[in-house]
PDB file of C-alpha atoms in Angstrom:
ATOM      1  CA  UNK K   1      22.066 -10.811 -14.598  1.00 50.00           C
ATOM      2  CA  UNK K   2      19.706  -9.567 -17.264  1.00 50.00           C
ATOM      3  CA  UNK K   3      20.022 -11.068 -20.720  1.00 63.00           C
ATOM      4  CA  UNK K   4      21.147  -8.993 -23.706  1.00 70.00           C
ATOM      5  CA  UNK K   5      18.218  -6.815 -24.734  1.00 76.00           C
ATOM      6  CA  UNK K   6      17.025  -6.782 -21.118  1.00 90.00           C
ATOM      7  CA  UNK K   7      16.905  -3.869 -18.692  1.00 94.00           C
ATOM      8  CA  UNK K   8      16.915  -4.178 -14.932  1.00 93.00           C
ATOM      9  CA  UNK K   9      15.941  -1.602 -12.310  1.00 89.00           C
ATOM     10  CA  UNK K  10      14.814  -2.016  -8.712  1.00 86.00           C
ATOM     11  CA  UNK K  11      14.060  -5.731  -9.023  1.00 91.00           C
ATOM     12  CA  UNK K  12      12.118  -5.290 -12.253  1.00 95.00           C
ATOM     13  CA  UNK K  13      13.434  -6.830 -15.465  1.00 96.00           C
ATOM     14  CA  UNK K  14      12.241  -5.871 -18.937  1.00 97.00           C
ATOM     15  CA  UNK K  15      13.025  -8.322 -21.730  1.00 95.00           C
ATOM     16  CA  UNK K  16      12.635  -6.229 -24.870  1.00 93.00           C
ATOM     17  CA  UNK K  17      13.165  -9.170 -27.213  1.00 92.00           C
ATOM     18  CA  UNK K  18      10.226 -11.087 -25.717  1.00 94.00           C
ATOM     19  CA  UNK K  19       7.983  -8.148 -24.721  1.00 96.00           C
ATOM     20  CA  UNK K  20       7.957  -9.406 -21.149  1.00 97.00           C
ATOM     21  CA  UNK K  21       8.513  -7.869 -17.751  1.00 97.00           C
ATOM     22  CA  UNK K  22       9.135  -9.604 -14.460  1.00 96.00           C
ATOM     23  CA  UNK K  23       9.279  -8.421 -10.874  1.00 94.00           C
ATOM     24  CA  UNK K  24      11.526 -10.311  -8.458  1.00 89.00           C
ATOM     25  CA  UNK K  25       9.496 -13.225  -7.154  1.00 85.00           C
ATOM     26  CA  UNK K  26       6.753 -12.783  -9.739  1.00 89.00           C
ATOM     27  CA  UNK K  27       5.790 -14.466 -12.981  1.00 93.00           C
ATOM     28  CA  UNK K  28       6.811 -12.907 -16.314  1.00 95.00           C
ATOM     29  CA  UNK K  29       3.980 -10.841 -17.835  1.00 97.00           C
ATOM     30  CA  UNK K  30       3.390 -10.103 -21.507  1.00 97.00           C
ATOM     31  CA  UNK K  31       3.491  -6.437 -22.504  1.00 98.00           C
ATOM     32  CA  UNK K  32       2.171  -4.692 -25.589  1.00 97.00           C
ATOM     33  CA  UNK K  33       4.741  -2.813 -27.710  1.00 96.00           C
ATOM     34  CA  UNK K  34       3.449   0.502 -26.283  1.00 97.00           C
ATOM     35  CA  UNK K  35       3.794  -0.798 -22.723  1.00 98.00           C
ATOM     36  CA  UNK K  36       7.348  -1.928 -23.517  1.00 97.00           C
ATOM     37  CA  UNK K  37       8.261   1.541 -24.834  1.00 97.00           C
ATOM     38  CA  UNK K  38       6.753   3.245 -21.790  1.00 98.00           C
ATOM     39  CA  UNK K  39       8.449   0.919 -19.308  1.00 97.00           C
ATOM     40  CA  UNK K  40      11.748   1.210 -21.161  1.00 96.00           C
ATOM     41  CA  UNK K  41      11.616   5.020 -21.006  1.00 97.00           C
ATOM     42  CA  UNK K  42      10.838   4.932 -17.267  1.00 97.00           C
ATOM     43  CA  UNK K  43      13.594   2.393 -16.563  1.00 96.00           C
ATOM     44  CA  UNK K  44      16.259   4.157 -18.629  1.00 95.00           C
ATOM     45  CA  UNK K  45      15.448   7.354 -16.727  1.00 96.00           C
ATOM     46  CA  UNK K  46      14.872   5.756 -13.318  1.00 94.00           C
ATOM     47  CA  UNK K  47      14.816   8.358 -10.566  1.00 95.00           C
ATOM     48  CA  UNK K  48      14.198  11.156 -13.068  1.00 96.00           C
ATOM     49  CA  UNK K  49      10.794  12.785 -13.544  1.00 97.00           C
ATOM     50  CA  UNK K  50       9.606  12.499 -17.153  1.00 98.00           C
ATOM     51  CA  UNK K  51       6.953  14.933 -18.324  1.00 97.00           C
ATOM     52  CA  UNK K  52       3.805  13.585 -19.943  1.00 96.00           C
ATOM     53  CA  UNK K  53       4.817  15.292 -23.195  1.00 96.00           C
ATOM     54  CA  UNK K  54       8.252  13.646 -23.181  1.00 96.00           C
ATOM     55  CA  UNK K  55       6.696  10.227 -22.581  1.00 97.00           C
ATOM     56  CA  UNK K  56       4.051  10.749 -25.256  1.00 97.00           C
ATOM     57  CA  UNK K  57       6.667  11.571 -27.879  1.00 96.00           C
ATOM     58  CA  UNK K  58       8.857   8.639 -26.766  1.00 96.00           C
ATOM     59  CA  UNK K  59       6.032   6.101 -26.748  1.00 97.00           C
ATOM     60  CA  UNK K  60       3.937   7.215 -29.736  1.00 97.00           C
ATOM     61  CA  UNK K  61       6.467   9.237 -31.734  1.00 93.00           C
ATOM     62  CA  UNK K  62       5.019  10.815 -34.837  1.00 86.00           C
ATOM     63  CA  UNK K  63       1.789   8.802 -34.536  1.00 83.00           C
ATOM     64  CA  UNK K  64       1.047  11.102 -31.612  1.00 87.00           C
ATOM     65  CA  UNK K  65      -0.666  10.110 -28.412  1.00 93.00           C
ATOM     66  CA  UNK K  66      -2.233  12.378 -25.823  1.00 95.00           C
ATOM     67  CA  UNK K  67      -2.348  12.692 -22.046  1.00 95.00           C
ATOM     68  CA  UNK K  68      -5.524  10.606 -21.728  1.00 97.00           C
ATOM     69  CA  UNK K  69      -3.914   7.787 -23.745  1.00 97.00           C
ATOM     70  CA  UNK K  70      -0.762   8.026 -21.628  1.00 98.00           C
ATOM     71  CA  UNK K  71      -2.786   7.870 -18.424  1.00 97.00           C
ATOM     72  CA  UNK K  72      -4.535   4.706 -19.653  1.00 98.00           C
ATOM     73  CA  UNK K  73      -1.224   3.153 -20.680  1.00 98.00           C
ATOM     74  CA  UNK K  74       0.361   3.921 -17.289  1.00 98.00           C
ATOM     75  CA  UNK K  75      -2.715   2.413 -15.607  1.00 97.00           C
ATOM     76  CA  UNK K  76      -2.434  -0.798 -17.681  1.00 98.00           C
ATOM     77  CA  UNK K  77       1.314  -1.053 -17.115  1.00 98.00           C
ATOM     78  CA  UNK K  78       0.914  -0.577 -13.352  1.00 97.00           C
ATOM     79  CA  UNK K  79      -1.720  -3.317 -13.253  1.00 97.00           C
ATOM     80  CA  UNK K  80       0.828  -5.684 -14.818  1.00 96.00           C
ATOM     81  CA  UNK K  81       4.061  -4.788 -13.022  1.00 96.00           C
ATOM     82  CA  UNK K  82       3.293  -2.672  -9.965  1.00 94.00           C
ATOM     83  CA  UNK K  83      -0.067  -3.222  -8.292  1.00 91.00           C
ATOM     84  CA  UNK K  84       0.681  -6.582  -6.656  1.00 90.00           C
ATOM     85  CA  UNK K  85       4.180  -5.671  -5.483  1.00 91.00           C
ATOM     86  CA  UNK K  86       5.925  -3.617  -2.846  1.00 89.00           C
ATOM     87  CA  UNK K  87       7.440  -1.159  -3.219  1.00 91.00           C
ATOM     88  CA  UNK K  88       5.459   0.437  -6.020  1.00 94.00           C
ATOM     89  CA  UNK K  89       7.863   1.701  -8.667  1.00 96.00           C
ATOM     90  CA  UNK K  90       5.828   3.869 -11.047  1.00 97.00           C
ATOM     91  CA  UNK K  91       4.666   7.135  -9.514  1.00 96.00           C
ATOM     92  CA  UNK K  92       2.564  10.001 -10.833  1.00 96.00           C
ATOM     93  CA  UNK K  93       3.695  13.475  -9.809  1.00 95.00           C
ATOM     94  CA  UNK K  94       0.737  15.768 -10.349  1.00 93.00           C
ATOM     95  CA  UNK K  95       1.450  18.513 -12.837  1.00 92.00           C
ATOM     96  CA  UNK K  96       4.982  17.199 -13.408  1.00 95.00           C
ATOM     97  CA  UNK K  97       4.824  13.762 -14.973  1.00 97.00           C
ATOM     98  CA  UNK K  98       5.866  10.246 -14.064  1.00 97.00           C
ATOM     99  CA  UNK K  99       8.875   8.704 -12.375  1.00 97.00           C
ATOM    100  CA  UNK K 100      10.209   5.245 -11.634  1.00 96.00           C
ATOM    101  CA  UNK K 101      11.449   5.290  -8.049  1.00 92.00           C
ATOM    102  CA  UNK K 102      14.464   3.130  -7.335  1.00 81.00           C
ATOM    103  CA  UNK K 103      15.183   3.594  -3.621  1.00 73.00           C
TER     104      UNK K 103
END
């Protein structure tokens, strides 16, 4: 069971109080505050496609990010929580946005 302040989806746990994520069978990894916000948005909307614009406003808010920054952030987050695991959870849907698959 995830702790209070933690989210769980598809064997991935996000501990928002410690800025850490952990895949089942893996070590906890430290996340930056931006990575936490991105992962949280994907997990809370698991199975739903989120447009780049929606993610940018969720992650950066009024500070404003852009699609290039989002792409970099997704890349960094994947390297930490997705690349060494099967199944991959974070998917890019060209021209549509991003989705966390939870089959």
